[in-house]
Short mmCIF file of C-alpha atoms and ligand atoms in Angstrom, two decimals:
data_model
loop_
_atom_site.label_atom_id
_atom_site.label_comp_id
_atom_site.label_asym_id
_atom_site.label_seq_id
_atom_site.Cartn_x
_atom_site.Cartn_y
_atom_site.Cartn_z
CA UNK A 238 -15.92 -4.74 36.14
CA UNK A 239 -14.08 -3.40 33.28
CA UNK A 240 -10.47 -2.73 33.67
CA UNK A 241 -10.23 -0.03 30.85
CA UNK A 242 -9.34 2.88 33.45
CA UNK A 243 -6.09 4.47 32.48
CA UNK A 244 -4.44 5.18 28.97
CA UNK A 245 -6.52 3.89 26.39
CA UNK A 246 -4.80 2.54 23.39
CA UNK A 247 -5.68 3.09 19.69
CA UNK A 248 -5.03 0.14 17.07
CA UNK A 249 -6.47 1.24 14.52
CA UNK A 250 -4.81 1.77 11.13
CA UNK A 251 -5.09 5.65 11.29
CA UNK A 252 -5.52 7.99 12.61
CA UNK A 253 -2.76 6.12 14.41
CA UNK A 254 -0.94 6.82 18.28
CA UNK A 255 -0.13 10.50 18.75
CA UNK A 256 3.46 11.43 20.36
CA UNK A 257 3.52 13.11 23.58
CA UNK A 258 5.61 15.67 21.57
CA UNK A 259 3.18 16.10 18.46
CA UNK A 260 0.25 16.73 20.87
CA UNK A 261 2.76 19.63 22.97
CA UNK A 262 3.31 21.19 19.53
CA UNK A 263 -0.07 21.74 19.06
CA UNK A 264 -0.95 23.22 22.25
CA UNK A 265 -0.86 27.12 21.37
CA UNK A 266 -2.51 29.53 19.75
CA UNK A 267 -2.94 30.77 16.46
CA UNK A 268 0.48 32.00 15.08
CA UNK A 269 1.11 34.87 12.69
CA UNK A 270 0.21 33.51 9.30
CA UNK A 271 2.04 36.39 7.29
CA UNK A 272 5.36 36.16 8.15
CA UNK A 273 8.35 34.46 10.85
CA UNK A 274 8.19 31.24 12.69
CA UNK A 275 5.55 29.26 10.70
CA UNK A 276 7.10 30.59 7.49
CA UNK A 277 10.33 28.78 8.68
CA UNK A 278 9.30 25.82 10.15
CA UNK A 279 7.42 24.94 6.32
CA UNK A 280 10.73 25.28 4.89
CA UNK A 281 12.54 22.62 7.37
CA UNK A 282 9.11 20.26 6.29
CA UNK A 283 9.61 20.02 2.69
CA UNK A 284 13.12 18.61 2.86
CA UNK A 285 12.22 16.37 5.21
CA UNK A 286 8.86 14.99 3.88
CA UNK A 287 11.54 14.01 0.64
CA UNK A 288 13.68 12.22 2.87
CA UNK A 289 10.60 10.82 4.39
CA UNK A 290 10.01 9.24 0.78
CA UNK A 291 13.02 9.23 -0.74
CA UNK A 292 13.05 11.05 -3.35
CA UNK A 293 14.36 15.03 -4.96
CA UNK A 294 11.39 16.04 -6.87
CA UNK A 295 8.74 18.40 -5.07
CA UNK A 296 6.30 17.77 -2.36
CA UNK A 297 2.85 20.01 -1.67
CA UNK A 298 0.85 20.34 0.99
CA UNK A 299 -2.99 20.11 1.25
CA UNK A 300 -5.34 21.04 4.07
CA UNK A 301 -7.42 17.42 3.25
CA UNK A 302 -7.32 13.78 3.58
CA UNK A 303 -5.79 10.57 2.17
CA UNK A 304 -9.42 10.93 -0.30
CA UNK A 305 -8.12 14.37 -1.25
CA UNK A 306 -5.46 13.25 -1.96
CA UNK A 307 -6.53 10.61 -4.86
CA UNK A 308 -8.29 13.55 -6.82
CA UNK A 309 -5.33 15.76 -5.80
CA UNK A 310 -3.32 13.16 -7.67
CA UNK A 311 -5.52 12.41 -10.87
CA UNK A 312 -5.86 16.34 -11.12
CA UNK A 313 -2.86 17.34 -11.95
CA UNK A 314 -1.88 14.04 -14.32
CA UNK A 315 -4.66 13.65 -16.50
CA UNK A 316 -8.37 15.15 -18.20
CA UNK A 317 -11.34 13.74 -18.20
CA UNK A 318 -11.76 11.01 -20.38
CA UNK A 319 -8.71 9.78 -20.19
CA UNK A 320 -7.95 5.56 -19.67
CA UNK A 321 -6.36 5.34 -16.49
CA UNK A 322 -5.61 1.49 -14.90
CA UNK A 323 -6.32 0.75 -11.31
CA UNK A 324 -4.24 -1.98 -9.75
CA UNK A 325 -6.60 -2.87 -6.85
CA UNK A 326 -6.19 -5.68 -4.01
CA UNK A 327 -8.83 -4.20 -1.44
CA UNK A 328 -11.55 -1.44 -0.55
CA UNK A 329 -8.69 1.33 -0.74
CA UNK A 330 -7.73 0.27 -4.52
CA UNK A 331 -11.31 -0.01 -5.47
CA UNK A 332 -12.35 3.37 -3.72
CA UNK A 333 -9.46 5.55 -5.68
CA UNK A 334 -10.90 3.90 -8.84
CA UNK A 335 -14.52 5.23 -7.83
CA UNK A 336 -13.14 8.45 -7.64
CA UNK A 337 -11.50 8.50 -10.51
CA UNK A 338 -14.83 7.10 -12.51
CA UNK A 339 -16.51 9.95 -10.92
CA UNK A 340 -13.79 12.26 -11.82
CA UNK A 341 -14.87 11.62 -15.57
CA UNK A 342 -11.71 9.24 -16.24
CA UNK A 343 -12.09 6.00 -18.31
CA UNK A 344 -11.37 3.52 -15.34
CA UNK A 345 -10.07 -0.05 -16.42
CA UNK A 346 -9.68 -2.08 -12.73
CA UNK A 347 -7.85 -4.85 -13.10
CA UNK A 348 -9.04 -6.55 -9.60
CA UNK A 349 -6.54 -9.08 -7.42
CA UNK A 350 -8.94 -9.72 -4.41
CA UNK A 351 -8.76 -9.92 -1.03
CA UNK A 352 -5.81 -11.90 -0.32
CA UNK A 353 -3.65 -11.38 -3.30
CA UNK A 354 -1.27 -8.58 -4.31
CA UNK A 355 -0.62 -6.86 -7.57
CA UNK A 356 0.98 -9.45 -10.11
CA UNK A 357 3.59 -7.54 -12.05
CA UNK A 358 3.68 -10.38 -14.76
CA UNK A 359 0.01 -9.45 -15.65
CA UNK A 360 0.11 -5.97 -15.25
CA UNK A 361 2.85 -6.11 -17.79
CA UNK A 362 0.43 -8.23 -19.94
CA UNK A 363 -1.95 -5.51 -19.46
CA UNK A 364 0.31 -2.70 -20.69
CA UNK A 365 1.96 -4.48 -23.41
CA UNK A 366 -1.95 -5.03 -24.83
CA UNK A 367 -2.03 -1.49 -24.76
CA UNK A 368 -0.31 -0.54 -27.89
CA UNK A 369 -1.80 2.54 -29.07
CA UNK A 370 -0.90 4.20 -25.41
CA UNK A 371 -4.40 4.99 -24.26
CA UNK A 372 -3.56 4.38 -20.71
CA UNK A 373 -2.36 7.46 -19.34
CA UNK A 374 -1.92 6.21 -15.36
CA UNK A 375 -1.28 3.52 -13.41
CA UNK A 376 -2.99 3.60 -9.69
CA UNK A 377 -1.67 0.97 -6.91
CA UNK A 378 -1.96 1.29 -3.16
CA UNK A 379 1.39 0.20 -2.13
CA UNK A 380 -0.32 -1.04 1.06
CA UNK A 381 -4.08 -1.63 0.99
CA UNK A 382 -5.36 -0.87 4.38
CA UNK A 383 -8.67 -3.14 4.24
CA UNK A 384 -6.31 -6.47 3.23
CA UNK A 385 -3.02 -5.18 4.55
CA UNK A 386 -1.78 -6.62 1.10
CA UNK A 387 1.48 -5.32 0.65
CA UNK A 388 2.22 -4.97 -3.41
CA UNK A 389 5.86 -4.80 -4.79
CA UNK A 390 6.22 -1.55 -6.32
CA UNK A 391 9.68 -1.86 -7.75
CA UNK A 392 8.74 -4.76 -9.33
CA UNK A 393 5.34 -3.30 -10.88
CA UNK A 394 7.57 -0.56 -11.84
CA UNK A 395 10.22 -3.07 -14.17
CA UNK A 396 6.73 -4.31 -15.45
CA UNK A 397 5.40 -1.36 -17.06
CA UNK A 398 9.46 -0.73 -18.40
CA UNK A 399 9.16 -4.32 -19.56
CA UNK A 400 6.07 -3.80 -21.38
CA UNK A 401 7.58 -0.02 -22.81
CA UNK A 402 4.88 1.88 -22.08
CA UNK A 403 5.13 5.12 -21.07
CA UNK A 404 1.98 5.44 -18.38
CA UNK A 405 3.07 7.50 -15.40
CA UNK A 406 2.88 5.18 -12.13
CA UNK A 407 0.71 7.23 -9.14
CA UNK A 408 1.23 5.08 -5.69
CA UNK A 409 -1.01 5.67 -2.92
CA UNK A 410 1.64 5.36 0.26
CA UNK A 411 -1.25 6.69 2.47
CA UNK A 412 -1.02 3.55 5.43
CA UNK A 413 3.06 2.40 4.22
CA UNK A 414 4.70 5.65 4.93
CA UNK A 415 6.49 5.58 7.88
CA UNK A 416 5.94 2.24 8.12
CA UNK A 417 6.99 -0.42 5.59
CA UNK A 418 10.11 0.26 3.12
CA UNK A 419 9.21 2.86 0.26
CA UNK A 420 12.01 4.55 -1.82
CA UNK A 421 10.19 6.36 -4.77
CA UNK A 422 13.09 7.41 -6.57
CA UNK A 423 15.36 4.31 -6.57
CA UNK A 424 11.51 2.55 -7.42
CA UNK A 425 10.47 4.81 -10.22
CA UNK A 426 7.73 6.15 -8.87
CA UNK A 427 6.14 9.22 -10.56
CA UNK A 428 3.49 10.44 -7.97
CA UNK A 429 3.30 9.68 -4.23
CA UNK A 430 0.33 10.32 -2.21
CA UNK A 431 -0.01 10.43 1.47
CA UNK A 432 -1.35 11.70 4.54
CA UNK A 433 -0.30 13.08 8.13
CA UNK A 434 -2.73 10.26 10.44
CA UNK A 435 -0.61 7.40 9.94
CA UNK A 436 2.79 6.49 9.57
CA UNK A 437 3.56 10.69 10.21
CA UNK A 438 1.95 10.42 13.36
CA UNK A 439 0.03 13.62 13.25
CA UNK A 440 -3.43 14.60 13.13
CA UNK A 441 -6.10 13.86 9.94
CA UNK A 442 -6.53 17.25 7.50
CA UNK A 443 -3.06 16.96 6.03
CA UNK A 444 -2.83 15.40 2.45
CA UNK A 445 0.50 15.44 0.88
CA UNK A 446 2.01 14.78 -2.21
CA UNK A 447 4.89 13.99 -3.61
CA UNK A 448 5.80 14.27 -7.99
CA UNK A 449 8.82 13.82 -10.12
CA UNK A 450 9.70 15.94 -12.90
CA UNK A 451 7.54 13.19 -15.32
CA UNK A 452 4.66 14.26 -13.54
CA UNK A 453 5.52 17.91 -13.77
CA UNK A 454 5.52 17.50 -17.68
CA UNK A 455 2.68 16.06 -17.68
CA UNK A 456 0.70 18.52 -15.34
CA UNK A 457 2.08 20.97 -18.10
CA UNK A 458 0.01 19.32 -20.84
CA UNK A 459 -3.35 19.58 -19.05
CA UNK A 460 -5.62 22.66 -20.35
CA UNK A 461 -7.24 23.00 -16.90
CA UNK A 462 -7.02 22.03 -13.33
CA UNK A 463 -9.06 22.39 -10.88
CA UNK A 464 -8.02 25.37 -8.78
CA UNK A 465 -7.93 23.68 -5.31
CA UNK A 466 -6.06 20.57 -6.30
CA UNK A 467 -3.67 22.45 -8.73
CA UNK A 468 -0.32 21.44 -6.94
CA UNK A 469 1.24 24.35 -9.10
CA UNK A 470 1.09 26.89 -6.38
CA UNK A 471 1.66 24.40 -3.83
CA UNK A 472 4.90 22.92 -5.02
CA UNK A 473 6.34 26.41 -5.27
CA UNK A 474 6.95 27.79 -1.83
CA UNK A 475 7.17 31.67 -2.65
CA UNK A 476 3.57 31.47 -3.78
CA UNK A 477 2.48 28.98 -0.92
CA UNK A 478 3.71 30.62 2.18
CA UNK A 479 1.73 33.69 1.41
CA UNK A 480 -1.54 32.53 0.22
CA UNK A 481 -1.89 28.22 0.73
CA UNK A 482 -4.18 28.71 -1.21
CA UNK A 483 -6.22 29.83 1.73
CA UNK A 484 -5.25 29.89 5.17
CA UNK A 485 -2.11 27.40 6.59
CA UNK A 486 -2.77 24.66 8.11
CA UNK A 487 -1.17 26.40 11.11
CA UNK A 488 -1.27 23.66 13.98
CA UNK A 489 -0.76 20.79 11.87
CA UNK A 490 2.67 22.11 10.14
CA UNK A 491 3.61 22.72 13.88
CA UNK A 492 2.62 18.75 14.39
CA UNK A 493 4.07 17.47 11.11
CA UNK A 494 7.26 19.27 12.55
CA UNK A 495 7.57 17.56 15.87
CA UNK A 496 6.83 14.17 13.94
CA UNK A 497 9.66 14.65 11.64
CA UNK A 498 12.03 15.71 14.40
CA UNK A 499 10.87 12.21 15.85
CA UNK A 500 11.46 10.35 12.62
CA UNK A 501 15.20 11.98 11.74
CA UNK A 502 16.09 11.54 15.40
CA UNK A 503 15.43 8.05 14.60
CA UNK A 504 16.11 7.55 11.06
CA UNK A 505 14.05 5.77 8.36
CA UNK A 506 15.99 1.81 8.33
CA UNK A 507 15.56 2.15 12.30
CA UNK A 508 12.10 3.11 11.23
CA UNK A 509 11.41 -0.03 9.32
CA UNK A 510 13.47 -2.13 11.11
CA UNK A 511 11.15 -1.43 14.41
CA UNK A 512 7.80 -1.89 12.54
CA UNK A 513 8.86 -5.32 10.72
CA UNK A 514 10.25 -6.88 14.24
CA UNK A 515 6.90 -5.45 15.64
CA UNK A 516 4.93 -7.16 13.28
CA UNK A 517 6.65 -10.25 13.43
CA UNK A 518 5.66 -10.49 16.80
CA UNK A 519 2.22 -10.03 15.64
CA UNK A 520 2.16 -12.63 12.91
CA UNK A 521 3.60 -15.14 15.75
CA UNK A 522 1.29 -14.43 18.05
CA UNK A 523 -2.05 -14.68 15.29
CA UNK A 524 0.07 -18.07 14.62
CA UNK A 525 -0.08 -19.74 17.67
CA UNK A 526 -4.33 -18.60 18.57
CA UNK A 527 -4.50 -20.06 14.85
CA UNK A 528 -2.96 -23.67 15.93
CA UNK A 529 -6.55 -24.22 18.21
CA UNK A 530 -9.36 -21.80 16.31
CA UNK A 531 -10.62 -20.25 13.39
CA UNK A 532 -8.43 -17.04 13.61
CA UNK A 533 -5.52 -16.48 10.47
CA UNK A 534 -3.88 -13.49 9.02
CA UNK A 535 -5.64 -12.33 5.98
CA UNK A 536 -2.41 -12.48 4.05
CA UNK A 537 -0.32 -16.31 3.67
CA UNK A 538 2.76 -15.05 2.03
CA UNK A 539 4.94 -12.89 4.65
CA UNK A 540 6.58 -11.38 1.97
CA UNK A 541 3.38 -9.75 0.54
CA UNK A 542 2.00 -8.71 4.03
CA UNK A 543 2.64 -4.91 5.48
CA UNK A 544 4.07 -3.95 8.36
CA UNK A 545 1.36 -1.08 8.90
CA UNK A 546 -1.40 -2.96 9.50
CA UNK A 547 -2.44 -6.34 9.83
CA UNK A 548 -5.88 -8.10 9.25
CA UNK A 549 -6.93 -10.90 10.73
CA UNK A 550 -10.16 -13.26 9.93
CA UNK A 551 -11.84 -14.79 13.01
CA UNK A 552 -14.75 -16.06 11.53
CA UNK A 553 -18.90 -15.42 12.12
CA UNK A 554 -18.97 -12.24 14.90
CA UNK A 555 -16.11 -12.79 16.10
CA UNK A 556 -14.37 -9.97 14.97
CA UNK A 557 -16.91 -7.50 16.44
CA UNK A 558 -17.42 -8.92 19.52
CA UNK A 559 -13.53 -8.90 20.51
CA UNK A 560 -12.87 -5.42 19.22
CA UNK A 561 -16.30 -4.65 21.75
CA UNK A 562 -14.62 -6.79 24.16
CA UNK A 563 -11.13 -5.09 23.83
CA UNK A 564 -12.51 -1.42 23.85
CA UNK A 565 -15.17 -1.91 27.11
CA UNK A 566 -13.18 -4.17 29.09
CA UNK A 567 -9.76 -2.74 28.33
CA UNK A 568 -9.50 0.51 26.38
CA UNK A 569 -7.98 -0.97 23.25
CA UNK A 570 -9.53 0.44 20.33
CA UNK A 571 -9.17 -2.50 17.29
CA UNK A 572 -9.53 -1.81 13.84
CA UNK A 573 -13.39 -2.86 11.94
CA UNK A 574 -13.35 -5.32 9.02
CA UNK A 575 -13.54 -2.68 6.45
CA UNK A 576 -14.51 -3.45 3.08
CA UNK A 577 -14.91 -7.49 3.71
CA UNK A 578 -17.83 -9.68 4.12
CA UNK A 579 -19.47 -10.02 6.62
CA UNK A 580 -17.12 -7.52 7.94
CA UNK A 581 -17.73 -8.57 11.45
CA UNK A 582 -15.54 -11.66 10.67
CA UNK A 583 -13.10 -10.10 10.66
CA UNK A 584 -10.74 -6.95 12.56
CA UNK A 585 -7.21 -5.15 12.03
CA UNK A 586 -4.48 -4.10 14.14
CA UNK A 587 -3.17 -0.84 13.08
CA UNK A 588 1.02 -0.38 14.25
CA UNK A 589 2.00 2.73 12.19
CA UNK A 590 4.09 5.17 13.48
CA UNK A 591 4.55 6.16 17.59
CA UNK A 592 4.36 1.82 18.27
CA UNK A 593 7.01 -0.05 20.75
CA UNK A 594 7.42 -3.18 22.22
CA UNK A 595 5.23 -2.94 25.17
CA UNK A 596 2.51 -1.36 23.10
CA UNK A 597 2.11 -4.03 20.88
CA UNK A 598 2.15 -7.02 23.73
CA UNK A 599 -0.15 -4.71 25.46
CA UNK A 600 -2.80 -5.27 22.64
CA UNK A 601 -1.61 -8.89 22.37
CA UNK A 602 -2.05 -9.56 25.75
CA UNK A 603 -5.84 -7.86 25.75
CA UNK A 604 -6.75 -9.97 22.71
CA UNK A 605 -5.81 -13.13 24.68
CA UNK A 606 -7.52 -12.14 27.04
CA UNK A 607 -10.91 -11.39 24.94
CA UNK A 608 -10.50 -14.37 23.37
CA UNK A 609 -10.93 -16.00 26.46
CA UNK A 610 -13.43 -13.96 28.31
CA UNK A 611 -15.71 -14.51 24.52
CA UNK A 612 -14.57 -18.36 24.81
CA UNK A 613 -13.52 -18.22 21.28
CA UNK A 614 -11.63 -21.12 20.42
CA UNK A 615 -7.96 -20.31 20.03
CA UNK A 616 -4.08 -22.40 20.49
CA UNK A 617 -2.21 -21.63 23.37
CA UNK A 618 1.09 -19.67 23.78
CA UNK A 619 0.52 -16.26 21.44
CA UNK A 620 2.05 -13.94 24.05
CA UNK A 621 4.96 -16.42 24.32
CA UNK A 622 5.43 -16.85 20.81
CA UNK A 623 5.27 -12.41 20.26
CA UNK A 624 8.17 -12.08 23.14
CA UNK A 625 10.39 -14.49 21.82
CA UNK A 626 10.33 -12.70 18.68
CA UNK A 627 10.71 -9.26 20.82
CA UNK A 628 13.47 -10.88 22.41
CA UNK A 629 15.53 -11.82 19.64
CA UNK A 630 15.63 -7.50 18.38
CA UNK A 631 18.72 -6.14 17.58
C1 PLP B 900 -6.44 5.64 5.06
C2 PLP B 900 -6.25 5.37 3.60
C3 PLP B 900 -6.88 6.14 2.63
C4 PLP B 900 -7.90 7.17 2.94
O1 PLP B 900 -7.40 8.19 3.73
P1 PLP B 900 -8.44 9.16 4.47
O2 PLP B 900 -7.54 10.14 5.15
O3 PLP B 900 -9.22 8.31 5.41
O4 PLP B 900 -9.29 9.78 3.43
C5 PLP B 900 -6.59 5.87 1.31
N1 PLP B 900 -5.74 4.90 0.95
C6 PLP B 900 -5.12 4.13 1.87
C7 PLP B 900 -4.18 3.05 1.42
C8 PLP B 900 -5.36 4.35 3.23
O5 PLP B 900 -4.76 3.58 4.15
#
């Protein structure tokens, strides 16, 4: 018999666990969209979505999703036709450069893999190549989700410097924020993309995105964007409290608020301090099932692994048939092998945002215990090895 009743627990990497206090802010009705309360609460976002990423330029606010966001991005920074380089070390990498093919852009992807990160050395190669200045962007995910390769953005950002071109540097931050260290102005970052289902523990239909006065300059040089993605209005809160371009997004500013009232209360090195001594317990757990079985984390180097998500090979089904496992028997949702093949070798534990201690040994512990109900072949002592690690926080 199952022993799922209860909470059930979601470990995916997004949408991600949902505060108590995000759902409660939800939970009323429509508000007045002309005027008062949801007028004010917008205002308290913005400065906090900057402290969110660290930075003083302008955020805007989108009723859409992480793949809003990407044409939300390439919108506003450059026309059709234009060379733009993609970065890419996964599915999410390689998906923003589909959209940007589609998008009418000249797309060169310089590919990593699966289990490598973004080298700066030949991105700088790359750019220093480049010496008329055709490419007008450079894309990275600064976590790709489908690897959980974790790419060094300050150093990709001395890279193009090194190489003196002047490209403007777009990061997707869609699974990091909230989660792993990002600091776009002391990194150089020009554009920031994200959305609210991950590390900002809210809902999906938020996209968000966050520009530097580089990127305003160059926005200023297009001849057209598209109306909907034009983050002209949407930067400029006079215009965007009235009209949003269409209705607000009423519940989900209400949701975004209670989030960042849990992530000031908290405070962003506590932040990352919690999710890296989280993950560590992960990686030491994968570790030890690793010393008698098949199962290893997708990425060797801890350095170049995020502290968002985490995927893990297993080997033949095994991935599918302990995220079945996990979900009947015990109400643990895992994360599929996106984007790798066969994907069902593979799974991913998502730990963004609302995660603690006893949430993470909770999956742990249900793992164990699939991988031992499935009689896949795994070492001994993972739940030891994650509480020693648990043990040892600060
Ligand atoms: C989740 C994710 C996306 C896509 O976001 P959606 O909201 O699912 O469209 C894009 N990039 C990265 C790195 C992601 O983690």
């Amino acid at each position: 018999m199952p022993v799922a009743n209860g909470r059930s627990y979601l470990a995916i990497p997004g949408p991600s666990v949902t505060p108590e206090a995000v759902i409660r802010a939800m939970s009323r009705a429509s508000p007045n969209i002309y005027t008062g309360e949801l007028h004010e609460i917008t205002d308290t976002i913005i400065p906090d979505l900057k402290y969110v990423a660290g930075t003083n330029g302008d955020v805007g606010i989108y009723i859409t999703n992480g793949h809003g966001m990407w044409e939300a991005a390439l919108a506003n920074s450059v026309s059709r036709g234009d060379k733009v380089l993609v970065l890419a070390c996964g599915r999410f990498g390689i998906g923003w450069s589909a959209a940007a093919q589609t998008l009418g852009l000249d797309v060169q992807i310089e590919d990593f893999g699966q289990e490598s990160v973004v080298d700066p050395e030949r991105t700088r190669e790359i750019l220093a190549a480049d010496k008329e200045g055709a490419i007008k962007a450079v894309l990275i995910c600064h976590v790709d989700t489908s690897t959980s390769a974790k790419s060094d953005v300050a150093a990709i950002r001395r890279a193009i410097d090194a190489a003196g071109h002047d490209a403007l540097f777009l990061v997707d931050c869609i699974a990091s924020l909230g989660c792993d260290r990002f600091e776009m102005d002391n990194w150089g970052v020009d554009i920031m993309i994200s959305a609210s289902q991950k590390g900002l523990m809210a809902p999906a239909g938020v996209g968000l995105i966050w520009l530097n006065d580089k990127a305003k300059a160059a926005r200023a040089r297009l001849n057209d964007v598209s109306p909907y993605w034009d983050w002209a209005l949407r930067i400029n809160p006079a215009e965007f409290y009235q009209y949003f371009d269409g209705t607000a997004p009423t519940h989900h500013l209400y949701a975004l608020r209670a989030a960042l009232d849990l992530i000031k209360a908290e405070g962003m090195e506590a932040i990352w301090d919690r999710h890296e001594t989280l993950v560590r317990a992960i990686w030491a757990a994968v570790d030890a099932w690793g010393q008698g079985g098949a199962m290893k984390l997708n990425m060797k180097n801890p350095s170049e692994r995020s502290h968002a998500v985490t995927s893990i090979y297993l080997g033949g089904e095994d991935g599918d048939r302990l995220r079945d496992w996990c979900e009947t028997m015990c109400g643990v949702t895992l994360g599929i092998g996106l984007g790798r093949t066969p994907p069902s070798a593979y799974f991913r534990i998502g730990h963004m945002g609302h995660v603690n201690a006893h949430g993470i040994l909770g999956v742990l512990g249900v793992i164990d215990a699939g991988l031992k109900a499935l009689s896949i072949p795994h070492g001994d002592g993972a739940l030891a090895a994650a509480a020693t690690v648990i043990s040892k926080a600060r």
